[in-house]
Every structure is written in structure tokens, then in C-alpha cells.
Coordinates of C-alpha atoms in Angstrom, one line a residue:
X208 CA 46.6 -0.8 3.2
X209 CA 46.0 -0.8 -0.7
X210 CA 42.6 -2.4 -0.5
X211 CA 41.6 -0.1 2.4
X212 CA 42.8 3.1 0.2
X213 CA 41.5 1.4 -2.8
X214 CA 37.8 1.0 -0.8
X215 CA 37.6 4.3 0.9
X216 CA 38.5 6.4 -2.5
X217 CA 35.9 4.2 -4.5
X218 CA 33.0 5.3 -1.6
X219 CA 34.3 9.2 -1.6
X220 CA 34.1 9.5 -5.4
X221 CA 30.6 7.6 -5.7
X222 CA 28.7 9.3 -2.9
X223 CA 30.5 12.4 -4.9
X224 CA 28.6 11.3 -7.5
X225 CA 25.4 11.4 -5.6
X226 CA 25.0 7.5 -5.4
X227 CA 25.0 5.4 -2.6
X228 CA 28.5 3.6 -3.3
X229 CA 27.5 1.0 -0.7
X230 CA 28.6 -2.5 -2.4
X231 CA 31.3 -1.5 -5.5
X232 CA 33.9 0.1 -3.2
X233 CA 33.7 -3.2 -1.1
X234 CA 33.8 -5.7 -4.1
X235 CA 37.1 -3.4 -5.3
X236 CA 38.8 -4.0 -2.0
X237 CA 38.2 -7.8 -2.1
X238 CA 39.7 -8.2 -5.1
X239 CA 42.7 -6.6 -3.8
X240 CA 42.6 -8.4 -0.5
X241 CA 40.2 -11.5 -0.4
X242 CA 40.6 -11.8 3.4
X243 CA 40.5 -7.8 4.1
X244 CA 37.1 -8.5 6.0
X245 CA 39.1 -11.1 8.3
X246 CA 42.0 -8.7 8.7
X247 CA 39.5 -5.7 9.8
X248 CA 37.3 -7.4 12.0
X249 CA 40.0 -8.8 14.7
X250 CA 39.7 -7.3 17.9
X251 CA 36.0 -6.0 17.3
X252 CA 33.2 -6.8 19.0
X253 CA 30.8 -7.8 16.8
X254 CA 26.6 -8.2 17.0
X255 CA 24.7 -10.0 13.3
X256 CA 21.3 -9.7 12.9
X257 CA 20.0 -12.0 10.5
X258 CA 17.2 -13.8 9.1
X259 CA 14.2 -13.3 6.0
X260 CA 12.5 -10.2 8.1
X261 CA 13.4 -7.4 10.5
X262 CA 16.9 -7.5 9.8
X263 CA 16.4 -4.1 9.5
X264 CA 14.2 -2.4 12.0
X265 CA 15.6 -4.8 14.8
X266 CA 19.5 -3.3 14.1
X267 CA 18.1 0.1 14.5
X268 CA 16.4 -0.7 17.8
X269 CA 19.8 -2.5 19.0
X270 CA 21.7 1.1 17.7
X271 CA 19.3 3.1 20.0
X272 CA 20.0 1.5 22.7
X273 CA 24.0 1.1 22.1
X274 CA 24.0 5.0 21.7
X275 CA 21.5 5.2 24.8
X276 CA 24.2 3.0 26.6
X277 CA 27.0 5.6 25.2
X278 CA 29.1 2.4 23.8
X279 CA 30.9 3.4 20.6
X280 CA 30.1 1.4 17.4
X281 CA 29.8 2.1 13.7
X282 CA 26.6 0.0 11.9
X283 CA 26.2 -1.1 8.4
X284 CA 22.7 1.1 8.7
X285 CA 23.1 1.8 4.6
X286 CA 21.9 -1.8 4.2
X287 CA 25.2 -3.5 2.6
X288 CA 24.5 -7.0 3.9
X289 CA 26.3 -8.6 1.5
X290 CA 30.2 -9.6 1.8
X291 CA 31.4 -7.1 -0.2
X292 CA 29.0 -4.5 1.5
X293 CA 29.7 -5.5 5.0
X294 CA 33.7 -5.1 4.1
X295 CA 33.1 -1.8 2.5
X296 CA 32.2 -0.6 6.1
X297 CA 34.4 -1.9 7.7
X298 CA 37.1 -0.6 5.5
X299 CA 36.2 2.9 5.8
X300 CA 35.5 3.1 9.5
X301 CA 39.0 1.9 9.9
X302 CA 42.5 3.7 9.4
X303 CA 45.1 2.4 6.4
X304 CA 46.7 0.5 8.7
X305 CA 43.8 -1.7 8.8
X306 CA 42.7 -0.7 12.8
X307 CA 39.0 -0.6 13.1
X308 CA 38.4 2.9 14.4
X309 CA 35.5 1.2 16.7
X310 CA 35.7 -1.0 19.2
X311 CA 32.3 -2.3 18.5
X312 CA 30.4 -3.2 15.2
X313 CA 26.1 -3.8 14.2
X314 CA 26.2 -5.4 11.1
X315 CA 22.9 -6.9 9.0
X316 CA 23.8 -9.5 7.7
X317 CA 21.5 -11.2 4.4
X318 CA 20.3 -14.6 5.5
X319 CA 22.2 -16.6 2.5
X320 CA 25.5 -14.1 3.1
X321 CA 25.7 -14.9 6.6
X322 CA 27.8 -18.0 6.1
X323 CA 30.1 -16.2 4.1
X324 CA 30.4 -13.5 6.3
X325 CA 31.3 -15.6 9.6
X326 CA 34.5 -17.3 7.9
X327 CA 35.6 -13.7 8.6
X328 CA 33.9 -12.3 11.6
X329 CA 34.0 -13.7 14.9
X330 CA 30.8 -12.1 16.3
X331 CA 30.1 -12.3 19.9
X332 CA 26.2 -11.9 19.4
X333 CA 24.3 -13.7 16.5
X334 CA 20.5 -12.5 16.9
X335 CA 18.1 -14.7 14.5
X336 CA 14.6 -13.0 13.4
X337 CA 13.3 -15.7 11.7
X338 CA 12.7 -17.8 8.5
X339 CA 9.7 -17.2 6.2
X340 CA 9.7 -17.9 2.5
X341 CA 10.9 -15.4 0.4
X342 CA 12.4 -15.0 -3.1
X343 CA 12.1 -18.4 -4.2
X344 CA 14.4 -18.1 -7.2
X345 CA 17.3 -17.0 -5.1
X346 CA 16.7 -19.0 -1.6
X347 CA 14.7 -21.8 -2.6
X348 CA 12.7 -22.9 0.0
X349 CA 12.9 -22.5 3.9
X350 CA 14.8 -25.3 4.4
X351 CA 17.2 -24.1 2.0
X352 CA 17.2 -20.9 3.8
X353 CA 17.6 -22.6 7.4
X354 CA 20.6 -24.6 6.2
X355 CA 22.6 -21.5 5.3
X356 CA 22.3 -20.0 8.6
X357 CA 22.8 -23.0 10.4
X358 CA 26.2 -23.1 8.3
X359 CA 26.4 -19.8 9.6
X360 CA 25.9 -21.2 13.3
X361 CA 28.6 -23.5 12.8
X362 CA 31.2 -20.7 12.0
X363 CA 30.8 -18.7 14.9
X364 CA 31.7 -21.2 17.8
X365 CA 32.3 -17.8 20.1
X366 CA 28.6 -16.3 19.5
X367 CA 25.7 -16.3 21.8
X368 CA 22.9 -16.9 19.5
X369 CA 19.4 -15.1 20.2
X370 CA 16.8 -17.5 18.8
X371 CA 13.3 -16.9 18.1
X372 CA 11.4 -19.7 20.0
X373 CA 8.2 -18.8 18.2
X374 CA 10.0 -20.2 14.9
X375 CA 9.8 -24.0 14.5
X376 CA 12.6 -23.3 12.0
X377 CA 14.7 -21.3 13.9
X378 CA 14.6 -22.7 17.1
X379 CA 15.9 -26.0 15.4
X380 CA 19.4 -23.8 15.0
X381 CA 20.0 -25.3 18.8
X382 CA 20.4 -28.5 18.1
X383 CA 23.0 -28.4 15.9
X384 CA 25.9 -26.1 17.7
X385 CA 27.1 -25.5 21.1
X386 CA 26.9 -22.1 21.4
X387 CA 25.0 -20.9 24.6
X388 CA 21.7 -19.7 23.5
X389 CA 18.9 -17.1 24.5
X390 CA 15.7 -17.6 23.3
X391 CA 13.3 -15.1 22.8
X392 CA 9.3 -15.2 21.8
X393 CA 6.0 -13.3 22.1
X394 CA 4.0 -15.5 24.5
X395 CA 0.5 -13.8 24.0
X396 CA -1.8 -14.0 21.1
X397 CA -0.9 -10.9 18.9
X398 CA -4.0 -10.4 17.0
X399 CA -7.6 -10.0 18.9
X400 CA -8.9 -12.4 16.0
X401 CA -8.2 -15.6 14.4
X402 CA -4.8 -15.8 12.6
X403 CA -5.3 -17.5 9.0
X404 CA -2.5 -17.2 7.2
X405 CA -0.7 -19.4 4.7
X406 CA 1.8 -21.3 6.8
X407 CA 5.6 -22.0 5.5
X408 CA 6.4 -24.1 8.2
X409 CA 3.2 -26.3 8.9
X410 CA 4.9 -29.5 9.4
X411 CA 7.8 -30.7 12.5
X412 CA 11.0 -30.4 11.1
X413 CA 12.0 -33.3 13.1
X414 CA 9.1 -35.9 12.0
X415 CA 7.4 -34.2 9.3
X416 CA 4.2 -34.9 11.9
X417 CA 1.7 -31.8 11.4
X418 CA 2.0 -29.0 14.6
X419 CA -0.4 -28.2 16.5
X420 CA -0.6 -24.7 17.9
X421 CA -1.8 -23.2 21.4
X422 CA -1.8 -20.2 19.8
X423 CA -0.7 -18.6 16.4
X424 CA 0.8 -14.7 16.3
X425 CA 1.2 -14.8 12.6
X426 CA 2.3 -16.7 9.6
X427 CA 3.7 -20.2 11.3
X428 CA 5.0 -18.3 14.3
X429 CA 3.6 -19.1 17.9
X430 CA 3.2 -21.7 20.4
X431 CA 3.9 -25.0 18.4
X432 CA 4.4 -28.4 19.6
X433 CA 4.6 -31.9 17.7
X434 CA 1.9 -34.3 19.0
X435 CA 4.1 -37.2 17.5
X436 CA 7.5 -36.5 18.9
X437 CA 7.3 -34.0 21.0
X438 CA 9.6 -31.1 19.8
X439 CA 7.8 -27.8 21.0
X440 CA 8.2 -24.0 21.6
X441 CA 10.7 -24.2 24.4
X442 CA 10.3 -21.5 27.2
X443 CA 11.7 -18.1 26.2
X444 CA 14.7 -16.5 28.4
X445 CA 12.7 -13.2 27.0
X446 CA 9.6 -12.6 26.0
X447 CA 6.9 -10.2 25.7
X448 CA 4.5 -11.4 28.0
X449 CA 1.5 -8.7 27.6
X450 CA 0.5 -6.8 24.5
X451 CA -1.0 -3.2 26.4
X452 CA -1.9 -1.4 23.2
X453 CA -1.4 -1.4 19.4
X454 CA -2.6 1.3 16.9
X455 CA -1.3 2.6 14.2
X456 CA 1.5 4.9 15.5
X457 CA 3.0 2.3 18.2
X458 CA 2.6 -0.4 20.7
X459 CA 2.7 -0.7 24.6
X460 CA 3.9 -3.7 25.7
X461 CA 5.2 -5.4 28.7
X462 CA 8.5 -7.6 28.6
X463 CA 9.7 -10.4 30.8
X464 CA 12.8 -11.5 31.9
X465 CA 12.6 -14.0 34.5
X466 CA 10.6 -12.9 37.2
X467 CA 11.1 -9.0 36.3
X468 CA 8.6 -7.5 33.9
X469 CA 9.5 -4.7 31.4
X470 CA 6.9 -2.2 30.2
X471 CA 7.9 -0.5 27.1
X472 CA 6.6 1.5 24.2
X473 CA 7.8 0.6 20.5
X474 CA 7.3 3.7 18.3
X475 CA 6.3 1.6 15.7
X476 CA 3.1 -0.3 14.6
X477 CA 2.5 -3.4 13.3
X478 CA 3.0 -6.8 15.5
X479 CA 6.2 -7.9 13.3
X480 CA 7.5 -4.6 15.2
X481 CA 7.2 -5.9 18.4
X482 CA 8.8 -9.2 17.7
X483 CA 12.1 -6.8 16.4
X484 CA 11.6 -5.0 19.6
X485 CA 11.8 -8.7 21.5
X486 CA 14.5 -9.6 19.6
X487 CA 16.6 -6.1 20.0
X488 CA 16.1 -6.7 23.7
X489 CA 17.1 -10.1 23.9
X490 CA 20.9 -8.9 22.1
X491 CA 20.5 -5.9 25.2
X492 CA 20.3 -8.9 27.4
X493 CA 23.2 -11.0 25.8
X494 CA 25.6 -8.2 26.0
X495 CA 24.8 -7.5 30.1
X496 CA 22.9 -4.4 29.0
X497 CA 20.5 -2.0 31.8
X498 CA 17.2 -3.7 30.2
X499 CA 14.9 -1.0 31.6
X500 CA 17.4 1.6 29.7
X501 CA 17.0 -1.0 26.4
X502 CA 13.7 -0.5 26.9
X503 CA 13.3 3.0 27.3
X504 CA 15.3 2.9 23.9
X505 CA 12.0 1.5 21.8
X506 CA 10.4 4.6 22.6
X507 CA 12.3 7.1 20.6
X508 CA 14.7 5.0 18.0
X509 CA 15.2 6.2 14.2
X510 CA 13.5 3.7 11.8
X511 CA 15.5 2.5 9.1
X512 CA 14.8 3.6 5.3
X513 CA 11.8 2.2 3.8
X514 CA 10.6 0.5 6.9
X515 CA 7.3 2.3 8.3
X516 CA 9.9 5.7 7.0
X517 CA 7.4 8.3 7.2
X518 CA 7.2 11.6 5.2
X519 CA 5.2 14.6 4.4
X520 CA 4.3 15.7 1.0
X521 CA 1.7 18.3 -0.3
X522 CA 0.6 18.2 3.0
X523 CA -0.3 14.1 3.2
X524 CA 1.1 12.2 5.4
X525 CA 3.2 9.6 3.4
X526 CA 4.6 5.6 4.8
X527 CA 6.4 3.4 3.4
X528 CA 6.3 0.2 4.0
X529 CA 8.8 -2.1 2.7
X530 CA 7.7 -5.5 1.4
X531 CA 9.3 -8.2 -0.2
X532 CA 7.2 -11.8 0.7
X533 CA 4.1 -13.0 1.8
X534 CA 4.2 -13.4 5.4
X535 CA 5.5 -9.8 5.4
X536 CA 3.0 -8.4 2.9
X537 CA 0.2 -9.7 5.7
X538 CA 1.4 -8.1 8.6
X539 CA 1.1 -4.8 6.3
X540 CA -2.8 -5.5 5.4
X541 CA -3.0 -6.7 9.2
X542 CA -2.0 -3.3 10.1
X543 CA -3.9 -1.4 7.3
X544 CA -7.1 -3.3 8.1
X545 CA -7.4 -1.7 11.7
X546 CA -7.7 1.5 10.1
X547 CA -11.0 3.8 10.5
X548 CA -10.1 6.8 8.8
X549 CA -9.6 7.1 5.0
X550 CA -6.9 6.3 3.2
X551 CA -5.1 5.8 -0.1
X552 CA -3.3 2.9 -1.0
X553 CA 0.2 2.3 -3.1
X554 CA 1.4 -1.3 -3.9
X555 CA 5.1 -0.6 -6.3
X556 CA 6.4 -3.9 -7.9
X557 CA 9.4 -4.7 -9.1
X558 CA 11.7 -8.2 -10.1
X559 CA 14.9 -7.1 -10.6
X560 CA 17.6 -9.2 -9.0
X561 CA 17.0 -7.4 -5.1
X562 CA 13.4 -8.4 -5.6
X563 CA 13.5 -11.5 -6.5
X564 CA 12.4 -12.2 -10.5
X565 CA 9.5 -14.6 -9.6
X566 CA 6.5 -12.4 -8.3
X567 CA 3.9 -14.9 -8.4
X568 CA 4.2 -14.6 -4.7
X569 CA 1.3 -11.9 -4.4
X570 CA -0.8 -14.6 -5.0
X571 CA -0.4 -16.0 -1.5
X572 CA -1.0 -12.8 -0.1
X573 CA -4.8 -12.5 1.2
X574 CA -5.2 -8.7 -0.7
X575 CA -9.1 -9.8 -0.6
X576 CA -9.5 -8.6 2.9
X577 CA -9.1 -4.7 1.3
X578 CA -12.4 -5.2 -0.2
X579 CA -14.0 -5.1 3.4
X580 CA -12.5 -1.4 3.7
X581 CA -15.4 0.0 1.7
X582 CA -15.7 4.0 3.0
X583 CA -12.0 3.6 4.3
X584 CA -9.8 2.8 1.6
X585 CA -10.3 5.7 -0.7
X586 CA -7.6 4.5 -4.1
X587 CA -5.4 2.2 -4.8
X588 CA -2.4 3.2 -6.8
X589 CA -0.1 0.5 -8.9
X590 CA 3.3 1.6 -9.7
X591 CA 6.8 -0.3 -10.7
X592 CA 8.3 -2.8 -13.6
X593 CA 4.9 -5.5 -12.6
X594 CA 3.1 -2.6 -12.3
X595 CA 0.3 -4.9 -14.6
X596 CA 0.8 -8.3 -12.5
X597 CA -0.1 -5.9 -9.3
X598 CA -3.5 -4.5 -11.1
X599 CA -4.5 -7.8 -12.1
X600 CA -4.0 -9.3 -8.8
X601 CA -6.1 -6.6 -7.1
X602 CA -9.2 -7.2 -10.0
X603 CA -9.1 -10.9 -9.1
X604 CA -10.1 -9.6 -5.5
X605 CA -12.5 -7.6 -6.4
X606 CA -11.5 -4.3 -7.0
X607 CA -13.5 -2.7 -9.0
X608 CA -10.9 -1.5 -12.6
X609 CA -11.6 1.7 -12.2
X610 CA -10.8 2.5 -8.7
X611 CA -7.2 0.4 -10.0
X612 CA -5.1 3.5 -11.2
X613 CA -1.6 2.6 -12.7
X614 CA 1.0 5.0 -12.9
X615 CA 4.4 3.8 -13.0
X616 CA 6.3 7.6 -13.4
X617 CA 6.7 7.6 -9.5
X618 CA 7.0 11.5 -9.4
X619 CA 3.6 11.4 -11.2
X620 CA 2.3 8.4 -8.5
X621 CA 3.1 10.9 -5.3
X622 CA 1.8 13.8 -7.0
X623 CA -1.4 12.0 -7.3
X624 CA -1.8 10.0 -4.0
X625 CA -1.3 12.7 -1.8
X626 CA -3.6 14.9 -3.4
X627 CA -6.6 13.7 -2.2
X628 CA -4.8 15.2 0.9
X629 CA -5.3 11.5 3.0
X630 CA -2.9 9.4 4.5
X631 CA -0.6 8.0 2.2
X632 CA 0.8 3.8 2.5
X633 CA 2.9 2.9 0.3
X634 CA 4.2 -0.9 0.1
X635 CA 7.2 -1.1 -2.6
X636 CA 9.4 -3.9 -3.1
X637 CA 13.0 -3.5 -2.6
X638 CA 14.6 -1.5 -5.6
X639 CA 11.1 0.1 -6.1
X640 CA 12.2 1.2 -2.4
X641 CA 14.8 2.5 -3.4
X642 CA 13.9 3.8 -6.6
X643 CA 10.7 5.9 -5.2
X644 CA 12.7 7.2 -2.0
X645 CA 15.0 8.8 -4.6
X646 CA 12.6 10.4 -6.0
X647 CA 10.8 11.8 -2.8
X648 CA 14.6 12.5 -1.4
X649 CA 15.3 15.0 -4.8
X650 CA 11.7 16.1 -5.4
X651 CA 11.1 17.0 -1.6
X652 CA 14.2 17.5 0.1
X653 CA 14.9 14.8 2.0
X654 CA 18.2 12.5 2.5
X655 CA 19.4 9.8 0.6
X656 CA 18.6 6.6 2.0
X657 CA 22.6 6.6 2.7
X658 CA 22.6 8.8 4.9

């Protein structure tokens, strides 16, 4: 009751405060109770998503379609995916006596937190995005990555686990648990051209023999299969079977489950945004859910902060674009790159601890394919701590310097950007995220990313 009273008066007075108050109050109430999270989550019915991208967007598409399905839940939507964070929210959606006001729970879970997290919570639902590199100095590599969920796996004996079959690394999380499992994939090529991307997966995690690939949607995701021992893509319970349409507002696709096909439209672009939308259906399945209704869901669900957010200053059109690794940052230029009208581009980096303090990722990331957008990509603006490291990287492919303007005063960088009175995309890291929607939230009246 303390650590609940402690938790609740810690968020009230920071949020009073005008912060977000999303990790502190929760780290307070820990102290007080080390096992609080334990004590709250009995009787809940709990869903994780988890994994190195679209944590995110895919727990927003699962919310539309609880709230479509009228079920009553409370979601950790502020992004506290830590311990502490995840605690926080479930102290204050519960009463002093420690009774979870809800009988079900969303929670994002961070990929290296889940296996703390699942000591604690016995989710019902477990749904896996995937595993790309990302933040080396905090994750290591993949593997490193992959072995923390699967340790997550292994404390959630209860959980359905929603697996992406298009991810060598993920699917490899069946082999190691006896939970039943629902896979889910994209079975169509994504891209009309040739995907040539870095791989962080390029070898069998089994044999170490090289994949081959019947096709490739992006990254080291698609159909795989070992020509040495044989482990392959296995056949998805769900999958998106045919991609309709993709531009840069949303996509049409068509789901199927079984025998039955889906159509849907994801109000989002970008081909990651249809694997979220695969993967959100897929936890629709696993809880008995009307999939048409799940469906219906993608067409009109509330993006979360940062990713594809979009906004309208000085009468430009403003999105942002959260980025954070190289297989990300990709599927960003993959989108940008099927522009035709103009456009100005914003690339904010920062390495604070959130980010990741090694940047020299933005090395891997094929920026060089901007240079083909002569006539369409009007600027490109550099903001945030590595503000520098960013400008260099786009002179080394072939920007000329002086269409390379830094400004790191982000007030000053949306002042200028959206005068040119063009669609505005900006890609930030995390606390640049978080840092520039601050700015936009007190300079043009819109909400905290908290609420």
C-alpha cells in the first residue's frame, strides 16, 4: 500500500511539474516493494510486445482493436518499458490495496527488460517483432539480443508466443520452449525492386551455413532456408498474403488466416508498418478476437508519439519519424525515396544513454540513395548533440555542403524547415524525439508525448 501511495504521489507531483514522471515514480515504489510488479499483476490478463522495432506502433494497433472490441485495459502507451516504468503503470491504474483496476493490460516491453519483466508478469500473449541490430554498446550483438528474450520465453511458461517467421532469429525462439506458438510473416515481396540491404542475420543460426532467400522484404527478413541443414521460414498461421497498395499515407493489403483472406487498410506508410499490422493481428488471433473487426481497426488507429506522428506548423505539413538503427533508418529512406513531390529533409542525432553512445551506425545506412532525389528533395537540415557526425556523413554521400544546413536550436530547425512551406520529415533519434516534440508540443500547442 505504501509503495502504491509512494508511486502514485511521485507521478501526480511530476506531471504537476510538467514532466512526464514515467520511470522515477516506478523506481520509488520498487525500492519500497521489490516484488510490487508481482503483487499487481496477479489476476491480469496480460499481452508483451517486444522486440528491437515496432514495439511501438504494433501496441497501438493491438489498443485499437481492444477498444474496437470494447474489452477494458489500461497500456503503458507513455513508453515506460523498462521495470521500473512498467510498475509505475501498473501502480497507478490500481487502487492502494494493490487491485489492478483493469482486468486486462498492453504493456511494451524493451527487448533486454523483457526478462526481468516476466519474473513478475505472467502474460497470456507474448508477441515478438523481431531482432535487428541496434545500440551495440548496450545490446551487443543480435545474438546477445536473442538470448535475452529467449530468457524471457523461458519465464512465461503460460504465454502464447506470436513469432515472426520472416526472422531467422526469432523464429529460432520455438525451439527452445513449449509454449504453443503462432507464427506470423509477410509472404509477398514488399518492395517492387531489389532489396540490398546490409544483413544482420546472413548466416543459419543452427549451422552457421549462409541462407539462401526466395525472396527478401527488407533487412534479413523474408523467405529464408539453410541449404546445409535445412532450417527454413516455417509456414505462417497469419500472414499478409497480397500487398494492394502502398503510398505515402497508408497501405492496402490483404491478410490470410487459413483459407480466409482479410483485406485491410493500415493508415500508415512504410512496409515495417505492415509487418506491425501482421503482427497486431496475429495477438487479435491469439486472444479469439473478430479478425475482420481487428482489421477494420488498422484503418483508423492513433499512432504512437514520434512514430510517423504528424503535425502542422506554419502551414507545412510536419512527420516524424523515429529512428534509432540501421535496418530502421532504411525503411525510412525506402519510404522517402518513393516520393515525387518536393520535400525537405531533417536527420536529429543524439547519444545519450536512450540512443545508444556509439553512432557510427549511420554508416551502415545507405543515405547515398538521397542523392538520386535531385528536383525532389529540396534541404536537408542537421540538428542534435552529433549534429556534426550527421553533416559529415551526408558530405561523404555527396551532398553538396552547402545544401547541408546545421542548426541544432530545434525551435530555430522548425522555424526554418517549414518555411519553404513543403512537406516536412523529420528522422530524430530517441531523446532528440523527445527533446524536439517538446518543443513543437509548447511552441505549437500540442500534447506532451504523455498524454
Amino acid at each position: 500500500m505504501i509503495a502504491v501511495l509512494a508511486c502514485k504521489l511521485c507521478r501526480s507531483l511530476i506531471r504537476l511539474l510538467g514532466r512526464g514522471g514515467t520511470d522515477f515514480p516506478g523506481r520509488v515504489a520498487l525500492k519500497l516493494c521489490p516484488n510490487l510488479l508481482g503483487e499487481l499483476a496477479k489476476n491480469v490478463t496480460t499481452v508483451i510486445v517486444t522486440g528491437t522495432n515496432g514495439k511501438t506502433t504494433t501496441s497501438r494497433m493491438i489498443e485499437q482493436s481492444w477498444q474496437d472490441a470494447g474489452i477494458s485495459y489500461f497500456a503503458n502507451k507513455s513508453g515506460a518499458n523498462l521495470l521500473s516504468g512498467v510498475t509505475a503503470e501498473f501502480a497507478v491504474h490500481s487502487t492502494l490495496t494493490g487491485r489492478c483496476k483493469y482486468p486486462y493490460a498492453l504493456i511494451e516491453a524493451d527487448e533486454a527488460a523483457l526478462k526481468f519483466i516476466s519474473k513478475y508478469v505472467d502474460a497470456k500473449v507474448i508477441v515478438f517483432t523481431n531482432v535487428f541490430r541496434d545500440q551495440l554498446d548496450r545490446y551487443g550483438e543480435v545474438t546477445h539480443t536473442l538470448e535475452k528474450l529467449r530468457i524471457g520465453s523461458k519465464n512465461s511458461p503460460n504465454a502464447v508466443l506470436c513469432l515472426n517467421a520472416d526472422d531467422s532469429l526469432i523464429t529460432s525462439l520455438h525451439d527452445d520452449v513449449p509454449n504453443p506458438v503462432l507464427f506470423y510473416g509477410v509472404s509477398t515481396p514488399i518492395y517492387a525492386g531489389h532489396v540490398a540491404e546490409v544483413s544482420d542475420a546472413p548466416y543459419c543460426i543452427k549451422c552457421k551455413s549462409e541462407y539462401e532467400y526466395d525472396f527478401v522484404t527488407y533487412g534479413h527478413l523474408g523467405g529464408y532456408r539453410c541449404p546445409h541443414c535445412g532450417y527454413a521460414r516455417p509456414t505462417p498461421d497469419l500472414c499478409v498474403s497480397r500487398i494492394v497498395t502502398s503510398d505515402e499515407e497508408h497501405s492496402e493489403v490483404v491478410f490470410r488466416d487459413g483459407q480466409t483472406e482479410i483485406p485491410a487498410s493500415i493508415n500508415l506508410p512504410g512496409g515495417y508498418n505492415i509487418y506491425n499490422a501482421c503482427a497486431a493481428m496475429t495477438a487479435a488471433k491469439s486472444l479469439g478476437l473478430d479478425l475482420t473487426k481487428a482489421a477494420q481497426s488498422l484503418s483508423h488507429f492513433a499512432c504512437g508519439f514520434g512514430r510517423m506522428e504528424k503535425f502542422e506548423i506554419g502551414g507545412a505539413d510536419v512527420r516524424m519519424i523515429l529512428i534509432k538503427n540501421p535496418a530502421g533508418c532504411n525503411q525510412v529512406l525506402n519510404f522517402l525515396t518513393q516520393r515525387t513531390e518536393p520535400f525537405v529533409f531533417a536527420a536529429c542525432l543524439n547519444d545519450r544513454a536512450q540512443d545508444g553512445k556509439d553512432v557510427s551506425w549511420i554508416w551502415d545506412v545507405d543515405f547515398e540513395r538521397l542523392t538520386a532525389m535531385e528536383g525532389v528533395l529540396s534541404d536537408i537540415y542537421v540538428s542534435g548533440v552529433r549534429a556534426d557526425d550527421m553533416a559529415l556523413r551526408f558530405l561523404y554521400a555527396g551532398f553538396p555542403k552547402e545544401r547541408i544546413h546545421v542548426q541544432k536550436d530545434y525551435a530555430q530547425l522548425m522555424e526554418e524547415a517549414t518555411g519553404k512551406k513543403l512537406p516536412v520529415f523529420v528522422m530524430p533519434t530517441y531523446t532528440a524525439m523527445l527533446a524536439l516534440r517538446g518543443t513543437i508540443a509548447k511552441r505549437y500547442g500540442y500534447k506532451e508525448f504523455w498524454q
